[in-house]
Protein backbone atom coordinates (compact mmCIF):
# COMPACT_ATOMS: atom_id res chain seq x y z
CA ILE A 1 59.48 133.93 46.96
CA TRP A 2 56.77 137.00 47.56
CA GLY A 3 59.67 139.14 44.98
CA SER A 4 57.96 140.90 42.58
CA ARG A 5 59.74 139.28 39.57
CA THR A 6 57.94 136.39 38.07
CA GLY A 7 61.30 134.49 37.30
CA SER A 8 62.48 134.67 41.29
CA ILE A 9 59.04 133.03 42.47
CA HIS A 10 59.66 130.06 39.78
CA SER A 11 63.18 129.51 40.40
CA CYS A 12 62.19 129.95 44.36
CA ILE A 13 59.34 126.85 43.59
CA CYS A 14 61.64 124.84 41.76
CA CYS A 15 64.10 124.90 44.24
CA PHE A 16 61.51 123.80 46.90
CA PHE A 17 60.29 121.68 45.22
CA ARG A 18 63.55 119.71 44.49
CA SER A 19 65.23 120.07 47.78
CA THR A 20 61.92 118.94 49.66
CA GLY A 21 60.01 116.83 48.16
CA GLY A 22 57.34 119.32 47.89
CA ASN A 23 56.50 119.58 51.60
CA ILE A 24 57.79 123.12 51.99
CA LEU A 25 55.74 123.69 48.89
CA LEU A 26 52.41 122.48 49.82
CA LEU A 27 52.32 124.29 53.06
CA VAL A 28 53.69 127.94 51.65
CA PHE A 29 50.63 127.28 48.55
CA ARG A 30 48.08 126.51 51.15
CA ALA A 31 49.00 129.50 52.63
CA ILE A 32 48.14 130.85 49.12
CA ALA A 33 44.75 129.24 49.13
CA ALA A 34 43.44 131.16 52.80
CA PRO A 35 40.38 133.35 52.25
CA PRO A 36 41.41 137.17 51.28
CA ILE A 37 39.91 138.32 54.02
CA HIS A 38 39.48 137.46 57.68
CA THR A 39 35.46 136.97 58.23
CA MET A 40 35.32 134.71 54.75
CA LYS A 41 34.08 131.55 55.21
CA PHE A 42 34.57 128.40 53.66
CA ALA A 43 32.27 126.85 51.50
CA SER A 44 32.24 123.11 53.21
CA SER A 45 33.37 123.65 56.74
CA LYS A 46 31.68 126.94 57.78
CA SER A 47 34.83 127.39 59.46
CA PHE A 48 36.79 130.92 59.69
CA LEU A 49 40.38 131.03 59.16
CA PRO A 50 42.90 134.29 59.64
CA ILE A 51 44.99 135.25 56.30
CA PRO A 52 48.98 135.57 56.13
CA VAL A 53 49.35 139.11 54.46
CA PRO A 54 51.03 138.05 51.40
CA ALA A 55 47.76 135.79 50.39
CA LYS A 56 46.46 139.20 49.58
CA ALA A 57 48.52 139.73 47.15
CA VAL A 58 48.82 136.68 45.53
CA HIS A 59 44.89 136.37 45.48
CA ALA A 60 44.27 139.68 43.89
CA ARG A 61 47.14 138.30 41.15
CA LEU A 62 45.47 135.24 40.57
CA LEU A 63 41.67 137.16 40.41
CA SER A 64 42.81 138.48 37.19
CA ALA A 65 45.25 135.45 35.45
CA THR A 66 43.55 134.41 32.53
CA ASP A 67 45.86 131.28 32.12
CA VAL A 68 48.06 128.93 34.86
CA PRO A 69 51.10 129.60 35.84
CA SER A 70 54.40 128.34 34.61
CA TRP A 71 54.99 126.83 38.12
CA ALA A 72 51.78 125.00 37.91
CA GLY A 73 53.33 121.99 36.90
CA TYR A 74 55.57 121.34 40.33
CA LEU A 75 52.21 121.58 42.74
CA PRO A 76 50.75 117.95 43.55
CA LYS A 77 48.06 117.07 41.52
CA ARG A 78 45.10 118.30 43.83
CA LEU A 79 46.38 121.45 44.37
CA GLN A 80 46.90 121.74 40.40
CA GLN A 81 43.18 120.51 40.09
CA SER A 82 42.19 123.61 42.44
CA LEU A 83 44.68 126.23 40.63
CA HIS A 84 42.55 125.12 37.47
CA ALA A 85 39.79 126.05 39.36
CA ALA A 86 41.05 129.42 40.30
CA VAL A 87 42.07 130.62 36.57
CA ASN A 88 38.87 129.03 34.88
CA TYR A 89 36.22 130.00 37.62
CA GLY A 90 37.76 133.02 39.99
CA ALA A 91 40.02 132.63 43.09
CA GLN A 92 36.87 132.28 45.27
CA GLY A 93 36.00 128.72 43.31
CA MET A 94 39.67 127.72 44.15
CA PHE A 95 39.04 128.60 47.99
CA GLU A 96 35.83 126.77 48.18
CA SER A 97 37.12 124.04 46.83
CA THR A 98 40.44 123.45 48.49
CA SER A 99 38.49 123.87 51.84
CA SER A 100 36.64 120.64 51.58
CA SER A 101 38.16 116.81 52.36
CA SER A 102 36.87 115.73 49.09
CA GLY A 103 38.11 118.90 46.79
CA ALA A 104 36.11 120.86 44.19
CA ALA A 105 33.61 118.29 44.12
CA SER A 106 32.07 118.38 47.33
CA SER A 107 31.49 122.24 47.68
CA THR A 108 29.76 121.45 44.10
CA HIS A 109 27.60 119.05 45.94
CA VAL A 110 27.09 121.85 48.71
CA VAL A 111 25.75 124.29 46.25
CA LEU A 112 23.24 121.63 44.50
CA SER A 113 21.87 120.88 47.64
CA SER A 114 21.34 124.58 48.45
CA GLN A 115 20.07 124.78 45.27
CA GLN A 116 17.96 122.47 45.31
CA GLU A 117 16.32 123.78 48.94
CA GLY A 118 14.98 126.57 46.96
CA ASN A 119 13.69 124.38 43.84
CA SER A 120 11.48 121.99 45.24
CA ASP A 121 9.40 121.74 42.16
CA ASN A 122 9.81 119.84 39.00
CA VAL A 123 10.71 122.76 36.78
CA PRO A 124 13.40 123.55 35.30
CA PHE A 125 15.88 126.40 37.02
CA GLU A 126 15.85 129.73 36.04
CA GLU A 127 19.32 131.19 33.83
CA ASN A 128 20.19 132.91 37.13
CA GLU A 129 19.86 129.97 39.19
CA SER A 130 22.11 127.54 36.88
CA SER A 131 24.78 130.37 37.17
CA SER A 132 26.67 127.95 40.09
CA PHE A 133 26.76 124.95 37.54
CA GLU A 134 29.12 126.19 35.47
CA HIS A 135 31.80 124.41 36.45
CA ILE A 136 29.79 121.02 36.10
CA TRP A 137 31.87 119.72 32.78
CA HIS A 138 34.75 120.35 34.46
CA LEU A 139 34.19 118.22 37.65
CA ALA A 140 32.99 116.26 35.33
CA GLN A 141 36.32 114.76 33.57
CA ASP A 142 37.86 114.72 37.51
CA PRO A 143 37.47 111.29 38.85
CA ASP A 144 36.30 113.14 42.16
CA GLY A 145 34.30 115.22 40.57
CA CYS A 146 32.63 112.63 38.56
CA ARG A 147 31.61 110.32 41.50
CA GLU A 148 30.26 113.58 43.35
CA LEU A 149 28.32 114.41 40.31
CA GLN A 150 26.60 110.72 40.26
CA GLN A 151 25.83 111.04 43.84
CA VAL A 152 23.89 114.47 43.19
CA LEU A 153 22.34 112.80 40.13
CA GLU A 154 21.34 109.88 42.03
CA HIS A 155 19.92 111.69 45.54
CA ALA A 156 18.46 114.82 44.07
CA GLU A 157 14.88 116.01 45.51
CA ASN A 158 13.51 116.40 42.31
CA ASP A 159 14.09 116.38 37.96
CA GLY A 160 14.43 120.10 38.41
CA ALA A 161 18.17 119.98 40.48
CA ARG A 162 19.11 116.72 38.07
CA GLN A 163 18.72 118.96 34.54
CA ALA A 164 20.66 121.70 35.92
CA VAL A 165 23.56 119.69 36.20
CA ALA A 166 22.26 118.26 32.57
CA SER A 167 22.01 121.23 30.98
CA GLN A 168 26.02 121.87 31.47
CA LEU A 169 26.93 118.95 29.27
CA HIS A 170 24.85 120.08 26.40
CA GLY A 171 27.40 120.13 23.43
CA HIS A 172 30.04 117.70 25.09
CA VAL A 173 28.47 114.50 24.81
CA TRP A 174 31.16 113.37 22.41
CA GLU A 175 33.75 114.62 24.47
CA ALA A 176 32.08 113.21 27.51
CA LEU A 177 31.50 109.53 25.63
CA ARG A 178 35.60 109.13 25.16
CA CYS A 179 36.47 110.19 28.63
CA PRO A 180 36.83 107.57 31.65
CA HIS A 181 34.92 109.99 33.82
CA ALA A 182 32.65 112.22 32.28
CA ASN A 183 31.07 108.90 30.67
CA HIS A 184 29.91 107.60 33.52
CA VAL A 185 28.29 111.22 34.41
CA ILE A 186 26.35 110.81 30.92
CA GLN A 187 25.30 107.40 31.80
CA LYS A 188 23.94 108.75 35.41
CA CYS A 189 22.11 110.89 33.70
CA ILE A 190 20.31 108.21 31.48
CA VAL A 191 19.37 106.39 34.35
CA THR A 192 18.27 108.80 36.40
CA MET A 193 16.21 110.63 34.48
CA ARG A 194 13.07 110.96 32.00
CA PRO A 195 13.72 109.90 28.93
CA GLN A 196 12.58 113.47 27.39
CA ALA A 197 15.03 115.20 29.23
CA PHE A 198 18.15 113.67 28.29
CA GLN A 199 16.97 113.66 24.79
CA PHE A 200 20.24 115.42 24.15
CA ILE A 201 21.96 112.78 24.49
CA ILE A 202 20.51 111.06 21.71
CA ASP A 203 20.71 114.03 18.83
CA GLU A 204 24.22 114.76 19.59
CA ILE A 205 25.47 111.02 18.99
CA MET A 206 23.43 110.81 16.49
CA HIS A 207 24.39 114.28 14.83
CA GLY A 208 27.52 115.67 16.06
CA HIS A 209 29.77 112.94 15.25
CA GLN A 210 31.76 114.02 12.28
CA GLY A 211 33.39 111.15 10.24
CA GLY A 212 32.64 108.14 8.01
CA SER A 213 30.47 105.56 9.73
CA SER A 214 27.14 106.64 11.51
CA GLY A 215 27.20 108.21 14.89
CA ALA A 216 25.29 105.30 16.61
CA SER A 217 27.37 102.58 15.01
CA HIS A 218 31.26 104.84 15.55
CA ALA A 219 29.83 105.25 19.43
CA ALA A 220 29.63 101.67 19.82
CA ARG A 221 32.56 100.82 18.47
CA HIS A 222 34.26 102.87 21.22
CA ARG A 223 35.16 101.23 24.90
CA TYR A 224 33.26 103.95 26.60
CA GLY A 225 30.62 104.76 23.70
CA CYS A 226 29.14 101.41 24.18
CA ARG A 227 28.13 101.72 27.97
CA ILE A 228 26.08 104.99 27.24
CA LEU A 229 24.42 102.97 24.25
CA GLU A 230 23.62 99.91 26.26
CA ARG A 231 22.02 102.92 28.40
CA LEU A 232 19.98 104.24 25.59
CA ILE A 233 18.59 100.48 24.85
CA GLU A 234 17.59 100.16 28.44
CA HIS A 235 15.86 103.16 29.64
CA CYS A 236 14.34 104.53 26.36
CA SER A 237 11.41 103.60 24.23
CA PRO A 238 11.48 102.05 20.85
CA ASP A 239 10.54 104.85 19.13
CA GLN A 240 13.08 107.51 21.15
CA VAL A 241 15.98 105.29 20.28
CA ALA A 242 14.59 104.17 16.83
CA SER A 243 17.51 105.93 14.81
CA ILE A 244 20.18 104.05 16.99
CA ILE A 245 18.99 101.01 17.00
CA GLU A 246 18.20 101.01 12.94
CA ASP A 247 22.16 102.01 12.71
CA ILE A 248 22.97 99.30 14.85
CA VAL A 249 20.73 96.58 13.31
CA SER A 250 22.33 97.43 9.90
CA ASP A 251 25.81 97.23 10.75
CA SER A 252 25.40 94.30 13.07
CA MET A 253 27.25 92.10 11.16
CA SER A 254 30.49 94.35 11.44
CA LEU A 255 29.51 95.56 15.18
CA SER A 256 28.94 91.65 16.08
CA LYS A 257 32.33 91.13 15.56
CA HIS A 258 34.20 94.09 17.11
CA PRO A 259 35.65 94.24 20.43
CA TYR A 260 33.54 96.88 22.03
CA GLY A 261 30.40 96.94 19.56
CA ASN A 262 29.93 93.12 20.07
CA TYR A 263 28.22 94.37 23.49
CA VAL A 264 25.74 96.05 22.08
CA THR A 265 24.88 94.17 20.01
CA GLN A 266 23.77 91.52 22.17
CA HIS A 267 21.93 94.37 24.47
CA LEU A 268 19.88 94.97 21.78
CA LEU A 269 19.09 91.23 21.48
CA GLU A 270 18.57 91.09 25.13
CA TYR A 271 16.29 95.22 25.52
CA GLY A 272 15.06 94.65 21.88
CA GLN A 273 11.87 94.77 19.73
CA PRO A 274 11.33 91.43 18.12
CA GLU A 275 11.55 92.16 14.95
CA HIS A 276 15.33 93.53 15.82
CA LYS A 277 16.07 90.52 17.47
CA HIS A 278 14.74 88.77 14.32
CA ARG A 279 16.92 91.01 12.24
CA ILE A 280 20.12 90.22 13.89
CA MET A 281 19.31 86.50 13.61
CA GLU A 282 18.88 86.18 10.09
CA MET A 283 22.37 88.41 9.82
CA LEU A 284 23.96 85.43 11.52
CA GLN A 285 22.30 82.67 9.80
CA ARG A 286 23.35 84.31 6.76
CA ASN A 287 27.17 84.53 7.62
CA ALA A 288 26.75 81.89 10.47
CA CYS A 289 30.43 80.74 9.31
CA VAL A 290 32.18 83.82 9.63
CA ALA A 291 30.38 84.65 13.07
CA ALA A 292 31.13 81.20 14.71
CA SER A 293 34.96 81.83 13.34
CA ASP A 294 35.34 84.79 15.21
CA CYS A 295 35.97 85.12 18.88
CA TYR A 296 33.59 88.22 19.46
CA ALA A 297 30.66 87.16 17.09
CA ARG A 298 30.56 83.75 19.30
CA ALA A 299 29.47 86.15 22.02
CA VAL A 300 26.50 87.59 20.07
CA ILE A 301 26.02 83.76 18.85
CA SER A 302 25.48 82.53 22.94
CA GLN A 303 23.37 85.59 23.70
CA ALA A 304 20.95 85.02 20.13
CA PHE A 305 20.37 81.46 21.59
CA LEU A 306 19.72 82.96 24.85
CA HIS A 307 17.34 85.60 23.61
CA GLY A 308 16.27 85.04 20.46
CA LEU A 309 12.77 84.00 18.91
CA GLN A 310 12.47 79.70 19.13
CA GLU A 311 11.88 79.81 15.43
CA ASP A 312 15.33 81.86 14.44
CA LYS A 313 17.15 79.83 17.36
CA VAL A 314 15.74 76.81 15.29
CA ALA A 315 16.91 78.67 11.66
CA LEU A 316 20.52 79.40 13.62
CA ALA A 317 21.40 75.94 14.53
CA ARG A 318 20.99 74.28 11.50
CA ALA A 319 22.60 76.99 9.53
CA ILE A 320 25.74 76.05 11.92
CA LEU A 321 25.31 72.27 11.61
CA CYS A 322 25.11 72.66 7.96
CA GLU A 323 28.89 73.83 8.07
CA PRO A 324 30.70 70.83 8.99
CA GLY A 325 33.14 70.88 11.74
CA LEU A 326 31.91 73.97 12.83
CA ILE A 327 29.84 73.22 16.48
CA CYS A 328 33.34 71.47 17.15
CA THR A 329 35.02 74.84 16.62
CA MET A 330 32.78 76.85 18.65
CA ALA A 331 32.70 73.79 21.17
CA ARG A 332 36.10 74.23 22.32
CA THR A 333 35.99 78.38 22.65
CA ARG A 334 35.21 80.90 26.02
CA HIS A 335 31.71 81.97 23.93
CA GLY A 336 31.12 79.08 21.62
CA HIS A 337 30.35 76.48 23.54
CA LEU A 338 27.44 78.11 25.71
CA ALA A 339 26.09 77.77 22.11
CA ALA A 340 27.19 74.33 22.09
CA LYS A 341 25.67 73.26 24.99
CA PHE A 342 22.10 75.01 24.01
CA MET A 343 22.64 72.73 20.66
CA LEU A 344 22.17 69.74 22.68
CA GLN A 345 19.75 70.92 25.59
CA GLN A 346 17.42 72.61 23.53
CA LEU A 347 16.86 71.18 20.01
CA GLU A 348 14.54 69.04 19.24
CA TRP A 349 14.92 65.95 17.27
CA PRO A 350 16.11 65.21 14.33
CA ASP A 351 18.21 68.23 14.68
CA ARG A 352 19.61 67.50 18.48
CA GLU A 353 20.89 63.93 17.19
CA GLU A 354 22.96 65.55 14.33
CA ALA A 355 24.38 67.93 16.91
CA GLN A 356 25.30 64.86 19.34
CA ARG A 357 26.40 63.07 16.23
CA GLN A 358 29.04 65.56 14.81
CA LEU A 359 30.28 66.58 18.68
CA ALA A 360 30.69 62.74 19.59
CA ARG A 361 33.35 62.50 16.35
CA GLU A 362 36.14 65.29 18.17
CA GLU A 363 34.79 63.77 21.66
CA GLN A 364 38.75 63.01 22.48
CA ALA A 365 39.58 66.70 21.10
CA LEU A 366 36.57 68.08 23.51
CA ARG A 367 37.95 66.57 26.37
CA SER A 368 41.46 67.90 25.85
CA SER A 369 39.76 71.52 25.76
CA ARG A 370 39.43 73.87 28.56
CA TYR A 371 35.60 74.93 27.73
CA GLY A 372 35.15 71.44 25.31
CA ARG A 373 35.27 69.33 28.25
CA PHE A 374 31.60 70.64 29.74
CA VAL A 375 30.32 70.35 26.22
CA ALA A 376 31.76 66.96 26.19
CA ALA A 377 30.32 66.42 30.09
CA CYS A 378 26.96 67.13 28.53
CA LEU A 379 26.95 64.94 25.75
CA GLU A 380 28.37 61.98 28.01
CA HIS A 381 25.04 63.04 30.41
CA GLN A 382 22.60 62.84 27.40
CA GLY A 383 23.81 59.83 26.38
CA SER A 384 23.35 58.14 29.98
CA ALA A 385 20.40 59.30 29.80
CA SER A 386 19.53 57.85 26.21
CA ALA A 387 20.72 54.45 27.37
CA GLN A 388 18.91 54.75 30.66
CA GLN A 389 15.37 55.16 28.07
CA VAL A 390 16.41 52.85 26.27
CA ARG A 391 16.34 50.28 29.42
CA VAL A 392 13.51 51.21 30.31
CA GLN A 393 11.71 50.98 27.36
CA ARG A 394 13.14 47.27 26.70
CA THR A 395 12.08 46.00 30.67
CA HIS A 396 8.23 47.92 29.38
CA VAL A 397 7.98 45.55 26.36
CA GLY A 398 9.75 42.67 27.60
CA ARG A 399 7.16 42.90 30.55
CA GLY A 400 4.12 43.24 28.07
CA GLY A 401 5.56 40.90 26.08
CA GLY A 402 5.73 38.47 29.09
């Protein structure tokens, strides 16, 4: 297998993989991953390991490699990641990553810890100190690496360490926004860092998108991007995210009907400023029939009844009641029945009476529906309470007359 010609190496590896299921190949690659000298330490285990003689030649070949060899596709996934690290960051990076039990992420944690110990002040890292962080973006895209980076951000001793990690994400926000793993690292940066330190995330979302729609509106429609916007709404001051919120409010009707965008609109109703809530509620009032007929927008209506201003809630309820049969349609749906129950429980007369009248006409249909039965039970409870109140009043009047 140690022949000088690449073709023979490739043929031997393919043969080993097919005949042994990769077991022999795994042993061979572990020998390759040994340090090139007897005195080299592993990054996390702090132990010494003897080196097989052929690994010296492979080590030299990897140091000069500019691309991943064609035989890398036959390796187990963990070793493929280690080989990518060797090509991208040098063979020493691979040896450090393969020596720990959790792969490249664990050795990164060791490096970050040592950097934190030497930088106790809340100041940014110097240029030479940040050289150890150049592989952060690579780790952020890895399932294990992104978890380790989140732990580092969560338990860092100072803001400087967090900024050192975040600095390697500059220019990658839109890539991270679309990545199932890196988006969690971006969210953790927002949760753990000072708002001024992650301003680059806002700037890249607003100005880094190439497309017809605005950056915030486009990000809100992404299954991972909507989560990042939610964290920004939670942890930023209104002034810092003013441009993002303006884009969301301006496009709130379209976002409310989107499978992912509706979550951002709901979040803004919960955490936004009163003026933003009012503008969204006005939009729902103007489009009550369309919104109440959409499965995603109904969830926004329910959230509006929970967190909107009281006068806006009444206006929205009246807009729904003005459309014949609309409240009954909502009452039989997963999110709409919550809004129907609110209208029964929180509205004042005569609006509540009108809601009861419209629902009572469809009571049989409500009881045959999975969600409508909850509204029917609420309607029945209110009817019983009203009847009891009438009996008490009649008894009181009768005693007074006697």
